[in-house]
mmCIF file of C-alpha atoms in Angstrom:
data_model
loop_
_atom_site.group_PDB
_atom_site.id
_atom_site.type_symbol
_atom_site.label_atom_id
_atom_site.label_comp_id
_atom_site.label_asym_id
_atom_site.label_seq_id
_atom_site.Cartn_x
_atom_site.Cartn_y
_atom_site.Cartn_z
ATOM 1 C CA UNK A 1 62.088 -75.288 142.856
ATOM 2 C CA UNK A 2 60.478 -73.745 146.125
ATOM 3 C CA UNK A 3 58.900 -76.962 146.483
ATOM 4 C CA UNK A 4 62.085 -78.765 146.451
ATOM 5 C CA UNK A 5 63.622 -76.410 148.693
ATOM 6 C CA UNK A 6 60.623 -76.635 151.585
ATOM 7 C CA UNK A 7 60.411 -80.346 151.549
ATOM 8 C CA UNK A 8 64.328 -80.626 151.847
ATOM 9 C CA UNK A 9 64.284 -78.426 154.782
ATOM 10 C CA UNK A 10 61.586 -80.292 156.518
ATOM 11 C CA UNK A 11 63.229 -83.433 155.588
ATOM 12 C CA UNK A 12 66.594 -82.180 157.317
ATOM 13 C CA UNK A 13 64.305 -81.056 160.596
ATOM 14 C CA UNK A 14 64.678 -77.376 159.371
ATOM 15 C CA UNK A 15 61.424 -76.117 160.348
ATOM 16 C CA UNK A 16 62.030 -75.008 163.569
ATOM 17 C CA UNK A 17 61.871 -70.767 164.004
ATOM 18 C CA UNK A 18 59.562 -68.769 161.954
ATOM 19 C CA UNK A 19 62.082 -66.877 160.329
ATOM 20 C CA UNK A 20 64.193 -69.586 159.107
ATOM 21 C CA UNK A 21 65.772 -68.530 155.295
ATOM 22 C CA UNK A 22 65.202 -70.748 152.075
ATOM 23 C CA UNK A 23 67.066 -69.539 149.182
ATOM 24 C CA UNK A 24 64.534 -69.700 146.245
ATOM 25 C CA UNK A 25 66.361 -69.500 142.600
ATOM 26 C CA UNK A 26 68.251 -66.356 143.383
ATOM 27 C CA UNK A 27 66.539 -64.776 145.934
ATOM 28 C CA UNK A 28 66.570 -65.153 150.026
ATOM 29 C CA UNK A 29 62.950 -65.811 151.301
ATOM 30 C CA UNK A 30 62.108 -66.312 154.554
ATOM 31 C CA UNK A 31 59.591 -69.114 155.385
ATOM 32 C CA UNK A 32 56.416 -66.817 156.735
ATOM 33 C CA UNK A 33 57.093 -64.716 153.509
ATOM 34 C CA UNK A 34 56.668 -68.440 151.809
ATOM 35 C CA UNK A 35 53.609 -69.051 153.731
ATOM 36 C CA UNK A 36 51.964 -66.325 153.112
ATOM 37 C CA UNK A 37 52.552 -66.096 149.210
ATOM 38 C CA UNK A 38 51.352 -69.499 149.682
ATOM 39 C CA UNK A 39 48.193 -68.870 151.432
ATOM 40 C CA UNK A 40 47.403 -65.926 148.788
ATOM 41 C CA UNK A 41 48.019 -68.284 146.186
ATOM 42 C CA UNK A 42 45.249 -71.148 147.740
ATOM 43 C CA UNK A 43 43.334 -68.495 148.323
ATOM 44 C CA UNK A 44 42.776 -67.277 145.018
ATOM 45 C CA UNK A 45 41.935 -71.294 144.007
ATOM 46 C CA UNK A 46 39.272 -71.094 146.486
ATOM 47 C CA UNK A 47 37.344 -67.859 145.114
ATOM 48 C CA UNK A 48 37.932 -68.929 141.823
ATOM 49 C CA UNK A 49 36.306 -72.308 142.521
ATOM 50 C CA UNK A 50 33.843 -70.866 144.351
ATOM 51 C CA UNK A 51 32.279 -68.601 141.890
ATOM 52 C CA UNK A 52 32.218 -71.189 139.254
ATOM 53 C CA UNK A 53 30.366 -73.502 142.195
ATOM 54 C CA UNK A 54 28.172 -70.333 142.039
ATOM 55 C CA UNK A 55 28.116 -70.078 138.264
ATOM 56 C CA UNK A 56 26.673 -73.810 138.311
ATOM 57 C CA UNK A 57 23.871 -73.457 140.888
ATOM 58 C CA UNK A 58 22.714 -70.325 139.055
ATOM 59 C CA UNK A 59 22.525 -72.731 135.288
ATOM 60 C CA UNK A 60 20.737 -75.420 137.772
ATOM 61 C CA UNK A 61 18.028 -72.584 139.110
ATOM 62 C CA UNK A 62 17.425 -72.063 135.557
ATOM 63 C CA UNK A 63 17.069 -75.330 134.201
ATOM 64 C CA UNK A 64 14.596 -76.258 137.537
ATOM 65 C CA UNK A 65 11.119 -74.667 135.488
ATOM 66 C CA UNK A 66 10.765 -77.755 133.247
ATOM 67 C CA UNK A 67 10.782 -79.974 136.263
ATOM 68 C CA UNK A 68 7.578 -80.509 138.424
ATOM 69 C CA UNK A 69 7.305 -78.701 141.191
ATOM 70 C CA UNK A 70 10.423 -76.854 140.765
ATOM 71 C CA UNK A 71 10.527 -74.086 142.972
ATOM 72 C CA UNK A 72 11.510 -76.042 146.367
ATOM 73 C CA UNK A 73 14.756 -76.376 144.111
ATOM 74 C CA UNK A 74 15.145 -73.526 142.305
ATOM 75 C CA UNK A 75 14.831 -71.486 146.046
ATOM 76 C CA UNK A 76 17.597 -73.454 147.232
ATOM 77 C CA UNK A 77 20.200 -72.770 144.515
ATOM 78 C CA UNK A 78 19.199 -69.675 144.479
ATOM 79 C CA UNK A 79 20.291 -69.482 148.426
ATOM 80 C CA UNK A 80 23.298 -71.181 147.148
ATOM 81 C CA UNK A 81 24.552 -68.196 144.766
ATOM 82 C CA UNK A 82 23.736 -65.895 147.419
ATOM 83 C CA UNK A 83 26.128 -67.415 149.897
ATOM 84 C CA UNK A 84 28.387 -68.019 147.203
ATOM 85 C CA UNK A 85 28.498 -63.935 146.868
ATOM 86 C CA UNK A 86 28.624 -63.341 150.376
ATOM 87 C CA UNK A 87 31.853 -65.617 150.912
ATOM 88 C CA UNK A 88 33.255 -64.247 147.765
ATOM 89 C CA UNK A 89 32.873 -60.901 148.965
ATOM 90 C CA UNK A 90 34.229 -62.026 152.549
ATOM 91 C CA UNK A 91 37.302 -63.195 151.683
ATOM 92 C CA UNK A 92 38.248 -60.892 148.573
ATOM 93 C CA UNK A 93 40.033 -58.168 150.530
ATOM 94 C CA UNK A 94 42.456 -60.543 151.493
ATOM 95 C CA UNK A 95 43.968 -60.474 147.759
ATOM 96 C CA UNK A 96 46.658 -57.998 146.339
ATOM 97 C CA UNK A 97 45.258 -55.893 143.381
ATOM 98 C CA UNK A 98 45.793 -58.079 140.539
ATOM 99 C CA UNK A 99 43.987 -61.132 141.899
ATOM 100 C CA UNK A 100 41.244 -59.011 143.526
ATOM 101 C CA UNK A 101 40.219 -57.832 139.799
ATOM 102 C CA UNK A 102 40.265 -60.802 138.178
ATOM 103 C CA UNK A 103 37.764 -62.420 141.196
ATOM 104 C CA UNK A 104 35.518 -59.364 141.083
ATOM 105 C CA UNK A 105 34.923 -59.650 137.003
ATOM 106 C CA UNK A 106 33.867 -62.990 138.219
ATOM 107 C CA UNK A 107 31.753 -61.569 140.974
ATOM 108 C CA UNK A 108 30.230 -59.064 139.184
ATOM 109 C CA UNK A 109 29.261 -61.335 136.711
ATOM 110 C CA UNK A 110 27.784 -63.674 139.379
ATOM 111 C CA UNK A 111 26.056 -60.701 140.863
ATOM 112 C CA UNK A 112 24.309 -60.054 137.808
ATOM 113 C CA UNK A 113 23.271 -63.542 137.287
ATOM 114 C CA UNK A 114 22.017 -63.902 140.707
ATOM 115 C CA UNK A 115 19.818 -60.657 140.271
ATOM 116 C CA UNK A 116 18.101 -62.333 137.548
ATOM 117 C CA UNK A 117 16.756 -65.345 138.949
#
């Protein structure tokens, strides 16, 4: 329904102002407040994605010591899940309480991981 809403107002030309009202179901939103639940919302796909990117490079380091000459690779994914904790940690403020939990279980998880490589 918000969808809807948006893309008929930007069909009409209504994008104009930043405080331009969209009625969503029953309630009056204005479009920054849409934007920004929005960008929450993407951003919460991002850390989630993220950590498992992180959760994969740290199975790939551990798989690397039945290949020859495996620590070249094993380094580098390594490097990977730290950078993977640093942007997680970044960003992770950003998020209202509920969604900051559920990405540091992940985190914490990744953190522990990443200590034992």
């Amino acid at each position: 329904m918000q969808q809807s809403l948006i893309a008929g107002a930007i069909a009409d030309g209504n994008t104009h102002g930043r405080n331009r009202v969209f009625q969503v179901g029953l309630t009056m939103r204005t479009k920054a407040d849409f934007l920004a639940d929005e960008s929450r919302r993407l951003l919460v796909d991002f850390l989630t994605v993220e950590l498992e990117t992180g959760f994969t490079f740290a199975r790939l380091a551990k798989t690397q010591n039945g290949f020859p000459n495996p620590e070249p690779h094993a380094a580098k994914l390594k490097k990977n899940v730290r950078e993977v904790v640093g942007t997680v940690k970044r960003f992770r403020g950003r998020l209202n309480d509920e969604a900051r939990k559920q990405i540091d279980d992940g985190l914490s998880k990744l953190e522990r991981i990443a200590s034992e490589l």
